[in-house]
Coordinates of N, CA and C in Angstrom, one line a residue:
M1 N 1.0 -1.2 -0.1 CA -0.1 0.1 0.2 C 0.8 1.3 0.1
N2 N 0.5 2.9 -0.6 CA 1.6 3.5 -0.6 C 1.2 4.5 -0.4
N3 N 2.1 5.3 0.7 CA 2.1 5.9 1.7 C 0.4 6.9 1.2
N4 N 0.6 7.2 0.3 CA -0.8 8.4 0.1 C -1.9 7.3 0.2
R5 N -2.6 6.7 0.3 CA -3.8 5.6 0.1 C -3.3 5.1 1.9
R6 N -2.0 4.7 2.6 CA -2.2 4.4 4.1 C -2.9 5.5 4.8
Q7 N -2.2 7.2 4.3 CA -2.2 8.8 5.1 C -4.5 8.4 4.6
K8 N -4.9 8.1 3.3 CA -5.9 8.5 3.0 C -7.1 7.1 4.2
L9 N -6.6 6.1 4.6 CA -6.8 5.0 5.9 C -7.2 5.4 6.6
K10 N -5.9 6.1 7.8 CA -5.7 6.7 8.3 C -7.1 7.5 9.1
E11 N -7.0 8.4 8.4 CA -8.0 10.0 7.8 C -9.2 9.3 8.0
T12 N -9.4 7.8 7.8 CA -11.2 7.4 7.4 C -11.1 6.1 8.7
V13 N -10.4 6.1 8.8 CA -10.7 5.4 9.9 C -10.7 6.6 11.7
R14 N -9.5 7.6 11.8 CA -10.2 8.1 12.7 C -12.0 9.3 12.3
R15 N -11.9 10.0 11.2 CA -12.8 10.3 11.2 C -13.8 9.2 12.1
A16 N -13.9 8.2 11.4 CA -15.0 6.7 11.9 C -15.3 6.7 13.4
K17 N -14.2 6.7 13.9 CA -13.9 7.0 15.5 C -14.4 7.5 16.0
A18 N -14.3 9.1 15.4 CA -15.1 10.3 15.8 C -16.4 10.4 15.5
E19 N -16.9 9.5 14.7 CA -18.4 9.8 14.5 C -19.2 9.0 15.7
I20 N -18.2 8.0 15.8 CA -18.8 7.2 17.1 C -19.1 7.7 18.5
A21 N -17.8 8.3 18.7 CA -18.1 8.6 20.0 C -18.4 9.7 19.9
F22 N -18.5 10.5 19.1 CA -19.7 12.1 18.8 C -21.5 11.7 18.8
N23 N -21.8 10.3 18.4 CA -22.6 9.8 18.3 C -23.5 9.1 19.9
S24 N -22.3 8.6 20.5 CA -22.7 8.0 21.1 C -22.6 9.6 23.3
M25 N -22.3 10.1 22.8 CA -22.0 11.4 24.1 C -23.4 12.3 23.6
R26 N -23.8 12.4 21.8 CA -25.2 12.7 22.0 C -26.4 11.8 22.8
V27 N -26.4 10.3 22.3 CA -27.2 9.4 23.2 C -27.1 9.8 24.7
Q28 N -26.1 9.8 25.0 CA -25.6 10.3 26.5 C -26.5 11.4 26.9
A29 N -26.5 12.4 26.6 CA -26.6 14.0 26.7 C -28.2 13.9 26.5
T30 N -28.7 13.1 25.6 CA -29.9 13.5 25.3 C -30.6 12.9 26.2
E31 N -30.6 11.4 26.4 CA -31.2 10.3 27.9 C -31.1 10.9 28.9
S32 N -30.1 11.7 29.4 CA -29.6 12.1 30.9 C -30.8 13.6 30.6
G33 N -31.0 14.5 29.8 CA -31.6 15.2 29.9 C -30.9 16.3 30.1
F34 N -30.1 16.1 29.5 CA -28.3 17.3 29.5 C -29.0 18.8 28.8
M35 N -29.4 18.1 27.7 CA -29.7 18.7 26.1 C -30.4 18.4 25.2
S36 N -31.3 18.9 24.8 CA -32.6 17.4 23.3 C -31.6 18.1 22.2
D37 N -32.2 17.5 21.8 CA -31.5 17.4 20.0 C -31.5 18.6 19.2
E38 N -32.9 18.4 19.8 CA -32.7 20.5 19.2 C -31.4 21.2 19.4
E39 N -31.3 21.3 20.8 CA -30.2 22.1 21.1 C -29.0 21.6 20.8
I40 N -28.7 20.4 20.6 CA -27.5 19.6 20.2 C -27.4 20.9 18.6
E41 N -28.2 20.1 17.6 CA -28.3 20.2 16.4 C -28.0 21.7 16.1
A42 N -28.5 22.3 17.0 CA -28.6 24.3 17.0 C -26.7 24.2 17.3
E43 N -26.1 23.7 18.1 CA -24.9 23.7 18.6 C -24.2 23.2 17.3
I44 N -24.2 22.1 17.0 CA -23.5 22.2 15.0 C -23.7 23.2 14.8
K45 N -24.9 23.6 14.5 CA -25.0 25.0 13.3 C -24.6 26.1 13.8
A46 N -23.9 26.6 14.5 CA -23.5 27.4 15.8 C -22.2 26.9 15.3
T47 N -21.5 26.1 15.7 CA -19.8 26.2 15.1 C -19.2 25.9 13.8
R48 N -20.3 25.7 12.6 CA -19.9 24.9 12.2 C -20.3 26.8 11.0
E49 N -21.0 27.6 11.7 CA -21.3 28.7 11.0 C -20.1 29.8 11.6
A50 N -19.6 29.6 12.2 CA -18.5 31.1 13.2 C -17.5 29.8 12.7
M51 N -17.3 28.5 12.4 CA -15.7 27.8 11.4 C -15.7 28.4 10.9
E52 N -17.0 28.4 9.3 CA -16.4 28.9 8.2 C -16.5 30.7 8.2
S53 N -17.2 31.4 8.9 CA -16.6 32.5 9.0 C -16.0 32.6 9.5
S54 N -14.5 32.1 9.8 CA -13.7 32.5 10.4 C -12.2 31.6 9.6
K55 N -13.2 31.2 8.4 CA -12.1 30.7 6.9 C -11.6 32.0 6.7
F56 N -10.3 31.9 5.8 CA -10.0 32.9 4.7 C -10.2 33.2 3.5

Protein backbone atom coordinates (compact mmCIF):
# COMPACT_ATOMS: atom_id res chain seq x y z
CA MET A 1 0.00 0.00 0.00
CA ASN A 2 1.47 3.35 -0.94
CA ASN A 3 1.88 6.18 1.56
CA ASN A 4 -0.96 8.27 0.13
CA ARG A 5 -3.46 5.44 0.48
CA ARG A 6 -2.17 4.65 3.97
CA GLN A 7 -2.72 8.27 5.06
CA LYS A 8 -6.21 8.28 3.52
CA LEU A 9 -7.06 5.06 5.38
CA LYS A 10 -5.79 6.48 8.69
CA GLU A 11 -7.87 9.63 8.17
CA THR A 12 -10.96 7.58 7.38
CA VAL A 13 -10.52 5.42 10.49
CA ARG A 14 -9.99 8.51 12.69
CA ARG A 15 -13.12 10.11 11.27
CA ALA A 16 -15.16 6.95 11.86
CA LYS A 17 -13.95 6.73 15.47
CA ALA A 18 -14.80 10.38 16.03
CA GLU A 19 -18.30 9.90 14.62
CA ILE A 20 -18.88 6.88 16.86
CA ALA A 21 -17.71 8.83 19.92
CA PHE A 22 -19.82 11.84 19.00
CA ASN A 23 -22.94 9.76 18.46
CA SER A 24 -22.41 8.03 21.80
CA MET A 25 -22.05 11.36 23.60
CA ARG A 26 -25.11 12.69 21.80
CA VAL A 27 -27.23 9.74 22.95
CA GLN A 28 -25.98 10.13 26.53
CA ALA A 29 -26.73 13.87 26.52
CA THR A 30 -30.28 13.40 25.27
CA GLU A 31 -31.02 10.43 27.52
CA SER A 32 -29.78 12.27 30.61
CA GLY A 33 -31.75 15.38 29.70
CA PHE A 34 -28.59 17.47 29.50
CA MET A 35 -29.44 18.68 25.99
CA SER A 36 -32.28 17.96 23.62
CA ASP A 37 -31.62 16.79 20.08
CA GLU A 38 -32.74 20.21 18.85
CA GLU A 39 -30.27 21.98 21.16
CA ILE A 40 -27.46 19.73 19.95
CA GLU A 41 -28.34 20.48 16.32
CA ALA A 42 -28.36 24.21 17.08
CA GLU A 43 -24.90 23.97 18.66
CA ILE A 44 -23.56 22.04 15.67
CA LYS A 45 -24.99 24.62 13.27
CA ALA A 46 -23.55 27.52 15.25
CA THR A 47 -20.12 25.89 15.39
CA ARG A 48 -20.11 25.19 11.67
CA GLU A 49 -21.12 28.77 10.91
CA ALA A 50 -18.40 30.12 13.21
CA MET A 51 -15.81 27.90 11.53
CA GLU A 52 -16.93 29.02 8.07
CA SER A 53 -16.77 32.69 8.99
CA SER A 54 -13.24 32.32 10.40
CA LYS A 55 -11.82 30.79 7.21
CA PHE A 56 -9.70 33.06 5.07
